[in-house]
Short mmCIF file of C-alpha atoms in Angstrom, two decimals:
data_model
loop_
_atom_site.label_atom_id
_atom_site.label_comp_id
_atom_site.label_asym_id
_atom_site.label_seq_id
_atom_site.Cartn_x
_atom_site.Cartn_y
_atom_site.Cartn_z
CA UNK A 271 25.87 33.40 7.99
CA UNK A 272 24.46 35.20 4.95
CA UNK A 273 25.15 38.54 3.29
CA UNK A 274 23.26 40.92 1.01
CA UNK A 275 25.17 43.14 -1.42
CA UNK A 276 23.95 46.58 -2.39
CA UNK A 277 22.65 45.72 -5.89
CA UNK A 278 24.17 48.90 -7.34
CA UNK A 279 27.65 47.51 -6.58
CA UNK A 280 27.15 44.41 -8.73
CA UNK A 281 28.41 45.67 -12.09
CA UNK A 282 28.78 43.74 -15.33
CA UNK A 283 32.58 43.54 -15.22
CA UNK A 284 33.38 43.90 -11.52
CA UNK A 285 32.00 44.83 -8.11
CA UNK A 286 32.28 48.56 -7.45
CA UNK A 287 30.67 51.29 -5.38
CA UNK A 288 31.07 54.19 -2.97
CA UNK A 289 32.85 52.98 0.17
CA UNK A 290 30.74 53.37 3.29
CA UNK A 291 27.58 53.58 1.20
CA UNK A 292 27.44 50.72 -1.30
CA UNK A 293 30.61 48.87 -0.35
CA UNK A 294 32.53 48.03 2.81
CA UNK A 295 34.58 45.39 4.65
CA UNK A 296 31.58 43.06 5.11
CA UNK A 297 31.16 42.98 1.34
CA UNK A 298 34.87 42.25 0.91
CA UNK A 299 34.60 39.29 3.29
CA UNK A 300 31.58 37.96 1.38
CA UNK A 301 33.40 38.34 -1.94
CA UNK A 302 36.30 36.36 -0.49
CA UNK A 303 33.98 33.66 0.83
CA UNK A 304 32.15 33.36 -2.50
CA UNK A 305 35.28 33.40 -4.64
CA UNK A 306 36.89 30.78 -2.40
CA UNK A 307 33.80 28.61 -2.88
CA UNK A 308 34.11 28.91 -6.66
CA UNK A 309 37.84 28.13 -6.52
CA UNK A 310 37.27 25.06 -4.38
CA UNK A 311 34.48 23.87 -6.71
CA UNK A 312 36.95 23.58 -9.61
CA UNK A 313 39.60 21.88 -7.52
CA UNK A 314 41.63 25.04 -7.00
CA UNK A 315 43.41 26.13 -3.84
CA UNK A 316 45.36 29.40 -4.24
CA UNK A 317 44.39 33.00 -5.07
CA UNK A 318 46.62 36.04 -5.72
CA UNK A 319 45.42 39.34 -4.20
CA UNK A 320 46.57 42.90 -4.87
CA UNK A 321 45.25 46.37 -4.09
CA UNK A 322 45.52 49.87 -5.56
CA UNK A 323 46.48 53.16 -3.90
CA UNK A 324 43.06 54.29 -2.70
CA UNK A 325 42.70 55.23 0.93
CA UNK A 326 40.13 52.48 1.51
CA UNK A 327 42.07 49.73 -0.28
CA UNK A 328 44.18 48.33 2.62
CA UNK A 329 41.13 47.76 4.82
CA UNK A 330 39.15 46.15 1.99
CA UNK A 331 42.11 43.97 1.02
CA UNK A 332 42.49 42.72 4.60
CA UNK A 333 38.78 41.87 4.77
CA UNK A 334 38.93 40.14 1.38
CA UNK A 335 41.88 38.01 2.48
CA UNK A 336 40.06 37.01 5.68
CA UNK A 337 37.09 35.88 3.61
CA UNK A 338 39.23 33.85 1.22
CA UNK A 339 41.08 32.17 4.07
CA UNK A 340 37.82 31.35 5.88
CA UNK A 341 36.63 29.74 2.65
CA UNK A 342 39.57 27.38 2.72
CA UNK A 343 41.89 28.81 0.05
CA UNK A 344 45.48 29.95 0.38
CA UNK A 345 46.19 33.58 -0.44
CA UNK A 346 49.29 35.03 -2.09
CA UNK A 347 49.38 38.74 -1.31
CA UNK A 348 51.31 40.84 -3.82
CA UNK A 349 50.64 44.11 -1.99
CA UNK A 350 50.10 47.53 -3.54
CA UNK A 351 49.93 47.03 -7.30
CA UNK A 352 48.27 47.89 -10.56
CA UNK A 353 45.54 45.66 -11.98
CA UNK A 354 47.89 44.45 -14.76
CA UNK A 355 50.46 43.50 -12.11
CA UNK A 356 47.80 41.37 -10.41
CA UNK A 357 46.92 39.82 -13.78
CA UNK A 358 50.63 39.12 -14.31
CA UNK A 359 50.85 37.44 -10.91
CA UNK A 360 47.77 35.34 -11.72
CA UNK A 361 49.33 34.34 -15.05
CA UNK A 362 52.79 33.47 -13.73
CA UNK A 363 52.44 32.28 -10.12
CA UNK A 364 51.01 28.88 -9.21
CA UNK A 365 47.53 30.19 -8.40
CA UNK A 366 44.02 29.42 -9.61
CA UNK A 367 42.68 32.96 -9.69
CA UNK A 368 43.24 36.54 -8.66
CA UNK A 369 41.43 39.53 -7.19
CA UNK A 370 42.47 43.16 -7.39
CA UNK A 371 40.99 45.65 -4.93
CA UNK A 372 40.57 48.76 -7.09
CA UNK A 373 38.26 51.63 -7.87
CA UNK A 374 39.77 51.77 -11.37
CA UNK A 375 39.30 55.26 -12.86
CA UNK A 376 36.41 56.24 -10.57
CA UNK A 377 36.53 59.18 -8.10
CA UNK A 378 38.38 58.72 -4.76
CA UNK A 379 35.33 57.69 -2.74
CA UNK A 380 34.84 54.57 -4.92
CA UNK A 381 36.48 51.18 -4.65
CA UNK A 382 35.83 47.71 -5.95
CA UNK A 383 37.08 44.27 -6.98
CA UNK A 384 38.26 42.93 -10.35
CA UNK A 385 38.50 39.16 -10.57
CA UNK A 386 40.18 36.53 -12.73
CA UNK A 387 39.54 32.78 -12.61
CA UNK A 388 42.12 30.52 -14.26
CA UNK A 389 43.30 33.24 -16.64
CA UNK A 390 39.76 34.12 -17.76
CA UNK A 391 37.69 37.17 -16.79
CA UNK A 392 35.23 36.63 -13.96
CA UNK A 393 32.17 38.79 -14.74
CA UNK A 394 28.48 38.96 -15.59
CA UNK A 395 26.77 35.79 -14.34
CA UNK A 396 29.83 35.00 -12.21
CA UNK A 397 29.29 38.18 -10.19
CA UNK A 398 25.59 37.43 -9.79
CA UNK A 399 26.59 33.97 -8.61
CA UNK A 400 28.72 35.51 -5.84
CA UNK A 401 25.64 37.47 -4.74
CA UNK A 402 23.51 34.32 -4.74
CA UNK A 403 26.11 32.44 -2.70
CA UNK A 404 26.21 35.31 -0.19
CA UNK A 405 22.43 35.39 0.09
CA UNK A 406 22.29 31.64 0.77
CA UNK A 407 25.41 31.43 2.92
CA UNK A 408 26.37 28.25 1.03
CA UNK A 409 30.07 29.00 1.28
CA UNK A 410 32.96 26.56 1.50
CA UNK A 411 34.66 26.30 4.88
CA UNK A 412 38.31 25.88 5.75
CA UNK A 413 41.45 27.54 7.00
CA UNK A 414 43.71 28.77 4.24
CA UNK A 415 47.24 30.06 4.65
CA UNK A 416 48.59 33.50 3.69
CA UNK A 417 51.95 34.14 2.03
CA UNK A 418 53.40 37.13 0.21
CA UNK A 419 55.11 37.51 -3.16
CA UNK A 420 57.04 40.48 -4.48
CA UNK A 421 56.41 40.49 -8.25
CA UNK A 422 57.19 44.08 -9.24
CA UNK A 423 60.75 43.46 -10.46
CA UNK A 424 59.79 40.31 -12.37
CA UNK A 425 56.92 42.26 -13.91
CA UNK A 426 59.16 45.20 -14.88
CA UNK A 427 61.64 42.79 -16.46
CA UNK A 428 58.81 41.14 -18.40
CA UNK A 429 57.58 44.48 -19.69
CA UNK A 430 60.87 45.17 -21.45
CA UNK A 431 61.88 41.61 -22.37
CA UNK A 432 63.46 41.74 -25.83
CA UNK A 433 63.00 45.53 -25.96
CA UNK A 434 63.64 47.01 -29.41
CA UNK A 435 62.12 50.43 -29.10
CA UNK A 436 65.04 52.83 -29.34
CA UNK A 437 65.70 55.82 -27.11
CA UNK A 438 63.22 58.69 -26.76
CA UNK A 439 62.58 61.67 -24.53
CA UNK A 440 59.29 60.85 -22.80
CA UNK A 441 57.05 62.35 -20.13
CA UNK A 442 55.13 59.99 -17.83
CA UNK A 443 52.12 60.97 -15.67
CA UNK A 444 50.84 58.35 -13.25
CA UNK A 445 48.36 60.74 -11.62
CA UNK A 446 49.18 59.65 -8.03
CA UNK A 447 47.68 56.26 -8.90
CA UNK A 448 49.02 52.75 -8.42
CA UNK A 449 51.17 52.87 -11.58
CA UNK A 450 53.75 55.18 -9.96
CA UNK A 451 56.14 52.54 -8.57
CA UNK A 452 56.16 50.34 -11.67
CA UNK A 453 56.69 53.30 -14.00
CA UNK A 454 59.64 54.45 -11.89
CA UNK A 455 61.15 50.97 -12.24
CA UNK A 456 60.31 50.80 -15.94
CA UNK A 457 62.02 54.07 -16.87
CA UNK A 458 65.18 52.90 -15.10
CA UNK A 459 65.25 49.98 -17.54
CA UNK A 460 64.46 51.98 -20.69
CA UNK A 461 67.02 53.89 -22.76
CA UNK A 462 66.42 57.60 -23.40
CA UNK A 463 65.43 60.49 -21.16
CA UNK A 464 62.40 60.17 -18.91
CA UNK A 465 60.47 62.66 -16.80
CA UNK A 466 57.93 61.18 -14.37
CA UNK A 467 55.33 63.33 -12.61
CA UNK A 468 52.88 62.52 -9.79
CA UNK A 469 54.47 59.11 -9.12
CA UNK A 470 53.83 59.26 -5.37
CA UNK A 471 50.70 57.30 -4.53
CA UNK A 472 47.96 59.41 -2.96
CA UNK A 473 44.38 58.17 -2.80
CA UNK A 474 43.10 61.75 -2.71
CA UNK A 475 44.53 62.36 -6.22
CA UNK A 476 45.63 65.91 -5.36
CA UNK A 477 46.91 66.91 -8.80
CA UNK A 478 44.24 65.64 -11.15
CA UNK A 479 41.94 62.66 -11.42
CA UNK A 480 43.77 59.68 -12.98
CA UNK A 481 41.60 59.04 -16.02
CA UNK A 482 43.46 59.67 -19.31
CA UNK A 483 40.25 59.43 -21.35
CA UNK A 484 39.37 62.96 -20.15
CA UNK A 485 41.52 65.54 -21.95
CA UNK A 486 41.43 67.90 -18.96
CA UNK A 487 43.38 65.29 -16.97
CA UNK A 488 46.20 65.41 -19.53
CA UNK A 489 46.92 69.14 -19.12
CA UNK A 490 49.90 68.59 -16.79
CA UNK A 491 51.40 66.05 -19.18
CA UNK A 492 50.90 68.39 -22.14
CA UNK A 493 52.71 71.15 -20.22
CA UNK A 494 55.56 68.80 -19.30
CA UNK A 495 56.02 67.74 -22.93
CA UNK A 496 55.96 71.37 -24.10
CA UNK A 497 58.24 72.74 -21.35
CA UNK A 498 60.92 70.09 -21.84
CA UNK A 499 60.47 69.71 -25.60
CA UNK A 500 59.83 65.96 -25.27
CA UNK A 501 59.03 63.51 -28.06
CA UNK A 502 55.72 62.53 -26.47
CA UNK A 503 53.96 61.85 -23.17
CA UNK A 504 52.16 58.86 -21.63
CA UNK A 505 49.53 58.78 -18.87
CA UNK A 506 47.77 56.09 -16.85
CA UNK A 507 44.56 55.65 -14.92
CA UNK A 508 44.26 54.86 -11.22
CA UNK A 509 44.89 51.12 -11.51
CA UNK A 510 47.18 51.15 -14.54
CA UNK A 511 45.05 49.38 -17.11
CA UNK A 512 44.19 52.42 -19.28
CA UNK A 513 46.75 54.40 -21.23
CA UNK A 514 46.61 57.92 -22.65
CA UNK A 515 49.16 59.66 -24.88
CA UNK A 516 50.01 63.10 -26.24
CA UNK A 517 52.37 63.88 -29.11
CA UNK A 518 55.15 66.46 -29.18
CA UNK A 519 52.73 69.29 -29.97
CA UNK A 520 50.30 68.27 -27.24
CA UNK A 521 47.62 66.56 -29.30
CA UNK A 522 45.85 63.70 -27.55
CA UNK A 523 46.34 60.29 -29.16
CA UNK A 524 43.15 58.45 -28.24
CA UNK A 525 42.91 54.74 -27.49
CA UNK A 526 41.77 53.73 -30.97
CA UNK A 527 44.54 55.87 -32.50
CA UNK A 528 47.16 54.20 -30.30
CA UNK A 529 45.79 50.85 -31.45
CA UNK A 530 46.04 51.94 -35.10
CA UNK A 531 49.76 52.59 -34.56
CA UNK A 532 50.26 49.20 -32.89
CA UNK A 533 48.47 47.39 -35.72
CA UNK A 534 51.28 47.62 -38.30
CA UNK A 535 54.01 45.77 -36.36
CA UNK A 536 51.41 43.31 -35.01
CA UNK A 537 50.28 42.36 -38.51
CA UNK A 538 53.87 42.20 -39.73
CA UNK A 539 54.48 39.56 -37.07
CA UNK A 540 51.04 37.90 -37.40
CA UNK A 541 50.08 38.32 -41.10
CA UNK A 542 46.36 38.23 -41.77
CA UNK A 543 45.48 37.99 -38.09
CA UNK A 544 42.23 39.27 -36.59
CA UNK A 545 42.54 42.52 -34.63
CA UNK A 546 39.75 43.34 -32.17
CA UNK A 547 38.43 46.85 -31.48
CA UNK A 548 35.33 47.95 -29.62
CA UNK A 549 32.21 49.44 -31.22
CA UNK A 550 33.20 52.96 -30.12
CA UNK A 551 36.38 52.89 -32.19
CA UNK A 552 36.97 54.99 -35.30
CA UNK A 553 36.10 53.62 -38.72
CA UNK A 554 39.61 54.73 -39.68
CA UNK A 555 40.97 52.02 -37.35
CA UNK A 556 38.91 49.24 -38.92
CA UNK A 557 39.92 50.48 -42.38
CA UNK A 558 43.57 50.54 -41.33
CA UNK A 559 43.43 46.94 -40.10
CA UNK A 560 41.93 45.81 -43.43
CA UNK A 561 44.40 47.91 -45.44
CA UNK A 562 47.30 46.13 -43.72
CA UNK A 563 45.82 42.71 -44.50
CA UNK A 564 44.34 42.01 -41.09
CA UNK A 565 40.81 40.95 -40.21
CA UNK A 566 38.94 43.75 -38.41
CA UNK A 567 36.74 42.40 -35.61
CA UNK A 568 34.22 44.71 -33.95
CA UNK A 569 33.47 43.71 -30.35
CA UNK A 570 31.27 44.89 -27.52
CA UNK A 571 32.71 47.51 -25.16
CA UNK A 572 34.02 46.31 -21.79
CA UNK A 573 37.35 44.81 -20.77
CA UNK A 574 35.87 41.40 -19.92
CA UNK A 575 33.97 41.20 -23.21
CA UNK A 576 37.08 42.29 -25.11
CA UNK A 577 39.14 39.53 -23.49
CA UNK A 578 36.47 37.02 -24.52
CA UNK A 579 36.57 38.30 -28.11
CA UNK A 580 40.36 38.07 -28.14
CA UNK A 581 40.23 34.45 -26.98
CA UNK A 582 37.40 33.55 -29.37
CA UNK A 583 39.15 34.95 -32.45
CA UNK A 584 42.75 34.20 -31.52
CA UNK A 585 43.63 37.86 -32.07
CA UNK A 586 47.15 38.93 -31.03
CA UNK A 587 46.01 42.51 -30.34
CA UNK A 588 42.88 44.39 -29.37
CA UNK A 589 41.78 47.64 -27.84
CA UNK A 590 39.08 50.03 -26.79
CA UNK A 591 38.59 53.76 -27.29
CA UNK A 592 38.88 54.00 -23.49
CA UNK A 593 42.59 53.12 -23.59
CA UNK A 594 42.30 49.48 -22.54
CA UNK A 595 44.77 47.70 -24.86
CA UNK A 596 45.03 43.90 -24.90
CA UNK A 597 48.04 41.85 -25.92
CA UNK A 598 48.02 38.13 -26.67
CA UNK A 599 50.50 36.42 -28.98
CA UNK A 600 53.75 37.04 -27.12
CA UNK A 601 51.93 38.24 -23.99
CA UNK A 602 49.16 36.95 -21.70
CA UNK A 603 45.98 38.32 -23.29
CA UNK A 604 45.04 40.91 -20.67
CA UNK A 605 44.84 44.71 -20.80
CA UNK A 606 48.06 46.32 -19.61
CA UNK A 607 48.76 50.04 -19.98
CA UNK A 608 52.41 49.69 -18.97
CA UNK A 609 53.01 47.02 -21.60
CA UNK A 610 51.04 49.16 -24.05
CA UNK A 611 53.47 52.01 -23.36
CA UNK A 612 56.45 49.80 -24.19
CA UNK A 613 54.77 48.47 -27.32
CA UNK A 614 53.84 52.00 -28.43
CA UNK A 615 57.45 53.16 -28.07
CA UNK A 616 58.50 50.11 -30.09
CA UNK A 617 55.90 50.76 -32.79
CA UNK A 618 57.01 54.38 -33.15
CA UNK A 619 60.63 53.25 -33.45
CA UNK A 620 59.84 50.54 -36.01
CA UNK A 621 57.83 53.01 -38.10
CA UNK A 622 60.86 55.23 -38.63
CA UNK A 623 58.68 58.25 -37.91
CA UNK A 624 57.90 60.33 -34.85
CA UNK A 625 54.63 59.94 -32.97
CA UNK A 626 53.72 63.41 -34.23
CA UNK A 627 54.28 62.31 -37.84
CA UNK A 628 52.20 59.17 -37.27
CA UNK A 629 49.40 61.34 -35.89
CA UNK A 630 49.68 63.71 -38.86
CA UNK A 631 49.20 60.78 -41.24
CA UNK A 632 45.88 59.73 -39.70
CA UNK A 633 42.68 60.61 -41.61
CA UNK A 634 41.24 64.02 -40.78
CA UNK A 635 38.02 63.11 -38.99
CA UNK A 636 35.96 64.84 -36.34
CA UNK A 637 34.35 62.83 -33.60
CA UNK A 638 32.53 63.27 -30.34
CA UNK A 639 33.91 61.85 -27.13
CA UNK A 640 31.64 59.46 -25.25
CA UNK A 641 28.46 61.54 -24.80
CA UNK A 642 26.95 59.99 -21.67
CA UNK A 643 23.58 60.99 -20.28
CA UNK A 644 21.41 59.57 -17.50
CA UNK A 645 18.58 57.16 -18.25
CA UNK A 646 17.12 54.88 -15.58
CA UNK A 647 18.48 51.33 -15.46
CA UNK A 648 14.96 50.02 -15.96
CA UNK A 649 14.62 52.05 -19.16
CA UNK A 650 18.06 52.31 -20.81
CA UNK A 651 18.09 48.99 -22.71
CA UNK A 652 14.45 49.43 -23.76
CA UNK A 653 15.29 52.80 -25.36
CA UNK A 654 18.05 51.20 -27.43
CA UNK A 655 15.71 48.38 -28.46
CA UNK A 656 13.04 50.89 -29.52
CA UNK A 657 15.53 52.81 -31.66
CA UNK A 658 16.75 49.58 -33.27
CA UNK A 659 13.18 48.49 -34.04
CA UNK A 660 12.35 51.80 -35.71
CA UNK A 661 15.54 51.76 -37.77
CA UNK A 662 14.92 48.17 -38.85
CA UNK A 663 11.40 49.06 -39.94
CA UNK A 664 12.93 51.80 -42.10
CA UNK A 665 15.40 49.33 -43.64
CA UNK A 666 18.44 51.00 -42.09
CA UNK A 667 21.54 48.78 -41.98
CA UNK A 668 23.39 48.74 -38.70
CA UNK A 669 25.83 46.77 -36.61
CA UNK A 670 24.20 45.37 -33.46
CA UNK A 671 27.34 44.10 -31.73
CA UNK A 672 26.72 46.41 -28.77
CA UNK A 673 23.74 48.73 -29.13
CA UNK A 674 23.22 50.20 -32.60
CA UNK A 675 26.07 51.47 -34.78
CA UNK A 676 24.66 53.14 -37.88
CA UNK A 677 26.84 54.03 -40.86
CA UNK A 678 25.63 56.72 -43.28
CA UNK A 679 27.13 58.68 -46.16
CA UNK A 680 28.18 61.30 -43.58
CA UNK A 681 29.94 58.94 -41.15
CA UNK A 682 28.60 56.82 -38.31
CA UNK A 683 26.85 57.07 -34.97
CA UNK A 684 26.50 54.71 -32.04
CA UNK A 685 23.83 54.41 -29.34
CA UNK A 686 24.43 51.91 -26.54
CA UNK A 687 23.41 51.35 -22.94
CA UNK A 688 26.10 51.40 -20.29
CA UNK A 689 26.59 48.03 -18.58
CA UNK A 690 27.84 49.68 -15.41
CA UNK A 691 25.74 52.82 -14.88
CA UNK A 692 22.24 54.21 -15.44
CA UNK A 693 23.41 55.88 -18.63
CA UNK A 694 23.07 55.83 -22.38
CA UNK A 695 26.12 56.59 -24.50
CA UNK A 696 26.25 58.26 -27.90
CA UNK A 697 29.32 58.57 -30.09
CA UNK A 698 29.58 59.84 -33.65
CA UNK A 699 32.31 60.44 -36.25
CA UNK A 700 32.31 62.30 -39.56
CA UNK A 701 34.59 64.12 -42.00
CA UNK A 702 33.28 67.60 -41.18
CA UNK A 703 31.71 69.42 -38.24
CA UNK A 704 28.54 69.97 -40.26
CA UNK A 705 28.27 66.27 -41.04
CA UNK A 706 28.85 65.44 -37.38
CA UNK A 707 26.08 67.81 -36.34
CA UNK A 708 23.76 66.12 -38.84
CA UNK A 709 24.54 62.70 -37.37
CA UNK A 710 23.85 63.91 -33.84
CA UNK A 711 20.57 65.41 -35.04
CA UNK A 712 19.60 61.94 -36.33
CA UNK A 713 20.36 60.43 -32.93
CA UNK A 714 18.43 63.12 -31.07
CA UNK A 715 15.43 62.66 -33.35
CA UNK A 716 15.42 58.93 -32.57
CA UNK A 717 15.80 59.55 -28.84
CA UNK A 718 12.94 62.06 -28.90
CA UNK A 719 10.65 59.37 -30.33
CA UNK A 720 11.42 57.39 -27.17
CA UNK A 721 10.81 60.48 -24.98
CA UNK A 722 14.50 60.83 -24.11
CA UNK A 723 16.50 64.05 -24.33
CA UNK A 724 20.27 63.87 -24.50
CA UNK A 725 21.51 66.01 -21.62
CA UNK A 726 25.11 65.76 -20.39
CA UNK A 727 25.55 63.96 -17.08
#
C-alpha cells in the first residue's frame, strides 16, 4: 500500500491543511505508518499522542493511532490537550516520540500534526521523509498496543513547581481552544484573583479566533481587564503554544516585549547566558539582553528552528515575536504558553513593578506588525535573493539569518519568505512614524525592482 500527500500540506515545521481538501484520515494513517517506521528504525517502541479541540481532531487522532499501531509501535493516548501538554508527556513518560493533532492558530477548517522525536523537533527533511516513505509504501509492520495516560494534573503541578510569583488579579482568555482545561486547573493552584473567559472548548471558535498575535482577537480580554480593573490579562492560541498579554490599561505586550521582561530574572539565574530571539524581534530586545550582560542570539523564525538554536547555544530562554516562548534551564526546552504565563507573573513580581510600569519603561519605538503579502512559492525565495544581491552590490550591511534584516540610521527592516505559505513578510521598526514610513519606502523600492508590489493578503 502506498499513499500520496497533498504537497501543500507538507510544511516546514509540521503537516497542516484544510480538512477534506488537503488533509484527511488517510493522511493521518500514513503519518502514523511513517512515524512508526522512523521510531522502529532507531530502536524505539512507544509514541505519545494528543489532540486539540478542533471538530476534526478526534477522527484524525483515531486514524493516526491506527497507523502507528499498524506500524508496530505502542501508543500512549493523552487525549484532548495542548501542544505543550503533549511535549510534556513526551518529555516525562517513557516514550520515544510524540505527535499532536492540531491546527495551531489556523482557522477552524484547518488541522495538522506536530511531531517530536526523542525530545527534538521533527521537521523539514523529516517531513519530506514521511512523504517519501508513504509514496514507496516501505513502512514497518507490526501490531502495537494502545494505552492511555492522564497527564493534566501532573502538568499543572509542574507549571507551578516552586512558584514565587506573588498574588495578582488576572484575566485569562483561552479563546475556546485547547488551553481551557489546563488554565482552569492552573488558576486553582495560583494565588490571587482570576477571571477566565471562553474556557469551554469549541472547534467553531464562536467568540473570536484564538490567535493572540492579532490585536483584534484581544478585544474581549482588554474589556475584561478594564471592566474588572485587573492587573493584566493573558491569552492563548488554539493549541496553547503562543501567549499574548495586555497590561492594566489595555496595551498589548507583544511576544518580544514579554521576552524582554523574562530576560532579567533569567540572566540573574544564568549570568552571561545566550538568549535567543527570532529575526522579527525588536532591536530593543537584543539591546536589553546585552545591557543585562547576556549574549543576544538572533535566530531564524519558526518554532522548530528556534528549538534547534536553543539546543545549539545552550540558551536557557528564547522567544519569537509570534508569542512562542521557549524555556530550557529548569524546564524542557520547548515552547509553552502556559509556563510562559507563570514565568511572566514571576518576572513581574520579582521586578517589584507592575506590568504596566514595565511596559512604560520600554523604549518608545514604532513598528509594523508582520506585513504578509502573497507571492508564489516558486518565486518567493528568488525575490529575497534578488533583493539581497542588489543590497550586497551597494555595500549594504545586513543580517542574513533568515531573509534580509537591514539596519539603517532610521531603524531596521526585514524581508523574508514564509516557510509555510506562499507569502513574503516585511517587518520594520523605527523611532518615529516618519522614519518608519521611510524604511517601508526602501523595502517597496527594492520589491518593485523585482516586479513585486506589497499588497496585504
